[in-house]
């Protein structure tokens, strides 16, 4: 018998991460509470707040309280265009614990160790540092230095972090925020980065589909930006509605 019954893997996707909170709300309404969570990038942010005991609506309120410009700070381009210092401070203020291992629900935070060129899944250590590292899109945001190594977005090498859950969970639910669909138009720097991320992080999606019991991919998210919080409530609703369509009866046995 595996250690946990239900694992939840939350992928990256920028501001589309509000959909993760909608999915968690839907699961709760269906009587399903994950025993362990794994997240990268936006999934690490949402997952960390849920693992800390926040209700989905509470986590939504925390993250949407400020916009992109308040969470970031332009820096002279050395290793990235922006820092995520504003987001770091907001999360630190919101967390009830300092370390990942002290969260109410066990959590893995996926990061890319740029120095060593490998993906790492952290279940111990400073929560704010690893979550911010996991969300630091290369070039756009500065890497986070931890123990001398440079860390960036976990989605660079693994955007749906099911690997740390596979040998621990009887059933796995995964959420992919960036399903590949045809792009109608690409305008501006942010849109170009967003589309590039879509393609890069989905390069191995077919490998993951056979490794999870349920894969949630809200197609409507294609209409929403990677870098805006103004439609947070709508994105939350999309995640909720998509998860509510699914029959989770086998998870309740």
Short mmCIF file of C-alpha atoms in Angstrom, two decimals:
data_model
loop_
_atom_site.label_atom_id
_atom_site.label_comp_id
_atom_site.label_asym_id
_atom_site.label_seq_id
_atom_site.Cartn_x
_atom_site.Cartn_y
_atom_site.Cartn_z
CA UNK A 1 0.00 0.00 0.00
CA UNK A 2 1.28 3.45 -0.93
CA UNK A 3 1.73 6.16 1.68
CA UNK A 4 -0.91 8.57 0.34
CA UNK A 5 -4.29 7.98 -1.26
CA UNK A 6 -4.60 11.09 -3.45
CA UNK A 7 -1.85 13.30 -4.87
CA UNK A 8 -2.43 16.58 -6.70
CA UNK A 9 0.09 17.86 -9.26
CA UNK A 10 -0.27 21.53 -10.21
CA UNK A 11 1.52 22.76 -13.32
CA UNK A 12 2.91 26.15 -14.26
CA UNK A 13 1.12 28.79 -16.28
CA UNK A 14 1.60 32.28 -14.85
CA UNK A 15 -1.61 34.08 -13.94
CA UNK A 16 -3.58 31.11 -15.20
CA UNK A 17 -2.63 29.60 -11.84
CA UNK A 18 -5.83 31.07 -10.37
CA UNK A 19 -7.51 28.12 -12.12
CA UNK A 20 -5.68 25.77 -9.73
CA UNK A 21 -7.56 27.32 -6.84
CA UNK A 22 -10.84 26.80 -8.68
CA UNK A 23 -9.94 23.14 -9.20
CA UNK A 24 -9.17 22.71 -5.50
CA UNK A 25 -12.51 24.33 -4.64
CA UNK A 26 -14.34 21.91 -6.98
CA UNK A 27 -12.51 18.92 -5.50
CA UNK A 28 -13.47 20.06 -2.01
CA UNK A 29 -17.11 20.41 -3.08
CA UNK A 30 -16.95 16.84 -4.37
CA UNK A 31 -15.56 15.60 -1.06
CA UNK A 32 -11.98 15.18 -2.28
CA UNK A 33 -9.03 16.58 -0.33
CA UNK A 34 -5.51 15.79 -1.61
CA UNK A 35 -3.21 14.11 0.87
CA UNK A 36 -0.11 15.58 -0.78
CA UNK A 37 0.54 18.31 -3.35
CA UNK A 38 3.27 18.85 -5.91
CA UNK A 39 3.58 22.17 -7.74
CA UNK A 40 5.79 24.14 -10.08
CA UNK A 41 5.73 27.86 -10.85
CA UNK A 42 2.10 29.06 -10.55
CA UNK A 43 1.29 25.61 -9.21
CA UNK A 44 3.88 26.04 -6.47
CA UNK A 45 2.35 29.37 -5.45
CA UNK A 46 -1.22 28.03 -5.38
CA UNK A 47 -0.16 24.70 -3.91
CA UNK A 48 1.85 26.28 -1.11
CA UNK A 49 -1.08 28.40 0.05
CA UNK A 50 -3.45 25.42 -0.02
CA UNK A 51 -0.88 23.23 1.76
CA UNK A 52 -0.62 25.97 4.41
CA UNK A 53 -4.31 25.49 5.16
CA UNK A 54 -5.75 28.41 3.19
CA UNK A 55 -9.17 27.95 1.61
CA UNK A 56 -9.17 28.36 -2.20
CA UNK A 57 -11.17 31.60 -1.95
CA UNK A 58 -8.77 32.92 0.68
CA UNK A 59 -5.73 32.09 -1.46
CA UNK A 60 -7.42 33.78 -4.45
CA UNK A 61 -7.91 36.95 -2.45
CA UNK A 62 -4.27 36.96 -1.33
CA UNK A 63 -2.75 36.55 -4.79
CA UNK A 64 -5.10 38.83 -6.74
CA UNK A 65 -4.68 41.67 -4.24
CA UNK A 66 -1.86 43.15 -6.32
CA UNK A 67 -0.98 43.32 -10.00
CA UNK A 68 2.08 42.27 -12.01
CA UNK A 69 3.78 45.66 -11.53
CA UNK A 70 3.43 45.43 -7.74
CA UNK A 71 4.75 41.90 -7.53
CA UNK A 72 7.76 42.64 -9.72
CA UNK A 73 10.53 45.20 -9.87
CA UNK A 74 12.50 46.13 -12.96
CA UNK A 75 16.23 45.60 -12.48
CA UNK A 76 19.22 46.36 -14.67
CA UNK A 77 19.39 43.25 -16.87
CA UNK A 78 22.12 41.10 -15.42
CA UNK A 79 20.38 37.77 -14.96
CA UNK A 80 16.75 38.80 -15.54
CA UNK A 81 14.57 41.79 -16.40
CA UNK A 82 12.57 41.74 -13.17
CA UNK A 83 12.85 40.53 -9.61
CA UNK A 84 9.92 38.90 -7.79
CA UNK A 85 10.65 40.64 -4.51
CA UNK A 86 7.10 42.01 -4.22
CA UNK A 87 5.60 38.55 -4.58
CA UNK A 88 8.12 37.12 -2.13
CA UNK A 89 7.07 39.65 0.52
CA UNK A 90 3.36 39.04 -0.08
CA UNK A 91 3.75 35.27 0.26
CA UNK A 92 5.99 35.54 3.30
CA UNK A 93 3.36 37.70 4.97
CA UNK A 94 0.64 35.18 4.14
CA UNK A 95 2.37 31.93 5.15
CA UNK A 96 1.90 30.64 8.69
CA UNK A 97 5.15 28.65 8.58
CA UNK A 98 8.69 29.23 7.34
CA UNK A 99 9.66 25.79 6.12
CA UNK A 100 8.07 23.45 3.57
CA UNK A 101 8.19 20.51 5.99
CA UNK A 102 6.01 22.41 8.50
CA UNK A 103 3.02 22.86 6.16
CA UNK A 104 -0.29 21.22 7.10
CA UNK A 105 -0.32 19.20 3.87
CA UNK A 106 2.93 17.70 2.53
CA UNK A 107 4.25 19.64 -0.47
CA UNK A 108 6.86 19.19 -3.18
CA UNK A 109 8.08 22.35 -4.92
CA UNK A 110 9.60 21.72 -8.33
CA UNK A 111 12.55 23.90 -9.37
CA UNK A 112 15.16 23.89 -12.09
CA UNK A 113 18.68 23.96 -10.70
CA UNK A 114 20.27 26.04 -13.44
CA UNK A 115 23.76 25.52 -12.05
CA UNK A 116 23.57 21.72 -12.17
CA UNK A 117 21.14 21.49 -15.08
CA UNK A 118 18.61 19.28 -13.30
CA UNK A 119 15.07 19.44 -11.98
CA UNK A 120 14.72 19.18 -8.21
CA UNK A 121 11.67 18.54 -6.02
CA UNK A 122 11.90 20.08 -2.57
CA UNK A 123 9.94 18.91 0.45
CA UNK A 124 12.16 20.68 2.98
CA UNK A 125 13.74 24.11 3.27
CA UNK A 126 12.64 27.76 3.25
CA UNK A 127 9.18 27.86 1.71
CA UNK A 128 9.31 31.41 0.29
CA UNK A 129 12.70 30.87 -1.38
CA UNK A 130 11.82 27.66 -3.19
CA UNK A 131 8.37 28.88 -4.25
CA UNK A 132 9.81 32.10 -5.71
CA UNK A 133 12.58 30.10 -7.38
CA UNK A 134 9.97 27.79 -8.89
CA UNK A 135 8.13 30.81 -10.37
CA UNK A 136 11.20 32.60 -11.75
CA UNK A 137 10.82 32.30 -15.54
CA UNK A 138 14.34 32.43 -17.03
CA UNK A 139 15.38 35.78 -18.58
CA UNK A 140 12.14 37.46 -17.50
CA UNK A 141 12.87 37.04 -13.78
CA UNK A 142 16.11 36.87 -11.83
CA UNK A 143 17.22 33.41 -10.64
CA UNK A 144 17.09 32.73 -6.92
CA UNK A 145 20.40 31.72 -5.35
CA UNK A 146 20.09 28.97 -2.73
CA UNK A 147 23.17 27.37 -1.21
CA UNK A 148 25.29 28.81 -4.01
CA UNK A 149 23.21 27.37 -6.86
CA UNK A 150 21.02 29.37 -9.27
CA UNK A 151 17.38 28.24 -9.34
CA UNK A 152 14.69 29.11 -11.90
CA UNK A 153 11.20 28.05 -12.94
CA UNK A 154 10.58 24.35 -12.33
CA UNK A 155 8.42 24.22 -15.44
CA UNK A 156 11.50 24.61 -17.61
CA UNK A 157 12.25 20.90 -17.16
CA UNK A 158 9.01 19.53 -15.67
CA UNK A 159 5.83 21.58 -15.93
CA UNK A 160 3.50 18.93 -14.50
CA UNK A 161 5.33 17.58 -11.44
CA UNK A 162 3.90 14.10 -11.07
CA UNK A 163 7.26 12.36 -10.63
CA UNK A 164 7.60 12.87 -6.86
CA UNK A 165 4.04 11.56 -6.40
CA UNK A 166 4.21 8.42 -8.54
CA UNK A 167 5.59 6.00 -5.98
CA UNK A 168 3.77 7.59 -3.05
CA UNK A 169 0.14 7.92 -4.18
CA UNK A 170 -2.58 5.45 -5.08
CA UNK A 171 -4.23 8.01 -7.38
CA UNK A 172 -2.95 11.21 -8.99
CA UNK A 173 -4.86 14.22 -10.27
CA UNK A 174 -2.87 16.61 -12.48
CA UNK A 175 -3.73 20.08 -13.79
CA UNK A 176 -2.21 21.42 -17.01
CA UNK A 177 -2.76 25.15 -17.52
CA UNK A 178 -1.14 25.37 -20.94
CA UNK A 179 -2.75 22.88 -23.33
CA UNK A 180 -1.47 23.47 -26.86
CA UNK A 181 -3.98 25.11 -29.19
CA UNK A 182 -3.46 27.14 -32.33
CA UNK A 183 -2.45 30.74 -31.57
CA UNK A 184 -4.72 33.22 -33.32
CA UNK A 185 -2.20 36.03 -33.00
CA UNK A 186 0.96 36.87 -31.11
CA UNK A 187 1.46 40.52 -30.23
CA UNK A 188 4.06 41.97 -27.90
CA UNK A 189 6.90 40.69 -25.76
CA UNK A 190 4.77 39.08 -23.04
CA UNK A 191 2.63 37.20 -25.57
CA UNK A 192 5.75 35.91 -27.31
CA UNK A 193 7.17 34.65 -24.03
CA UNK A 194 3.85 33.09 -23.08
CA UNK A 195 3.54 31.21 -26.38
CA UNK A 196 7.16 30.03 -26.16
CA UNK A 197 6.49 28.69 -22.67
CA UNK A 198 3.39 26.89 -23.96
CA UNK A 199 5.43 24.97 -26.50
CA UNK A 200 8.45 24.24 -24.33
CA UNK A 201 6.60 22.95 -21.29
CA UNK A 202 4.25 20.75 -23.31
CA UNK A 203 7.02 18.92 -25.16
CA UNK A 204 6.61 15.89 -22.87
CA UNK A 205 2.90 16.07 -22.11
CA UNK A 206 2.08 12.79 -23.86
CA UNK A 207 4.41 10.97 -21.46
CA UNK A 208 2.47 12.31 -18.48
CA UNK A 209 -1.04 11.55 -19.71
CA UNK A 210 -0.67 7.83 -19.09
CA UNK A 211 0.80 8.36 -15.64
CA UNK A 212 -2.15 10.09 -13.99
CA UNK A 213 -5.68 9.03 -13.14
CA UNK A 214 -7.21 12.39 -14.10
CA UNK A 215 -5.67 15.17 -16.21
CA UNK A 216 -7.54 18.47 -16.07
CA UNK A 217 -6.81 20.83 -19.00
CA UNK A 218 -9.16 23.84 -19.11
CA UNK A 219 -9.19 24.85 -22.79
CA UNK A 220 -10.78 28.24 -22.04
CA UNK A 221 -7.55 29.36 -20.40
CA UNK A 222 -6.13 30.03 -23.88
CA UNK A 223 -7.97 33.36 -23.79
CA UNK A 224 -6.17 34.52 -20.66
CA UNK A 225 -2.78 36.16 -20.19
CA UNK A 226 0.19 34.70 -18.37
CA UNK A 227 0.92 38.02 -16.68
CA UNK A 228 -2.32 39.69 -15.54
CA UNK A 229 -4.36 39.36 -12.36
CA UNK A 230 -7.32 41.43 -13.59
CA UNK A 231 -9.33 38.34 -14.65
CA UNK A 232 -8.44 36.30 -11.57
CA UNK A 233 -12.05 35.57 -10.66
CA UNK A 234 -12.90 34.42 -14.18
CA UNK A 235 -9.84 32.15 -14.34
CA UNK A 236 -10.75 30.71 -10.92
CA UNK A 237 -14.24 29.99 -12.28
CA UNK A 238 -12.84 28.27 -15.37
CA UNK A 239 -10.81 25.90 -13.21
CA UNK A 240 -13.80 25.24 -10.97
CA UNK A 241 -16.19 24.51 -13.84
CA UNK A 242 -13.71 22.24 -15.63
CA UNK A 243 -13.14 20.12 -12.52
CA UNK A 244 -16.85 19.97 -11.75
CA UNK A 245 -17.46 18.23 -15.10
CA UNK A 246 -15.35 15.24 -14.08
CA UNK A 247 -16.63 12.10 -12.40
CA UNK A 248 -14.43 11.54 -9.34
CA UNK A 249 -16.51 8.73 -7.86
CA UNK A 250 -13.58 6.28 -8.02
CA UNK A 251 -11.65 8.62 -5.70
CA UNK A 252 -14.28 8.31 -2.99
CA UNK A 253 -14.16 4.54 -2.59
#
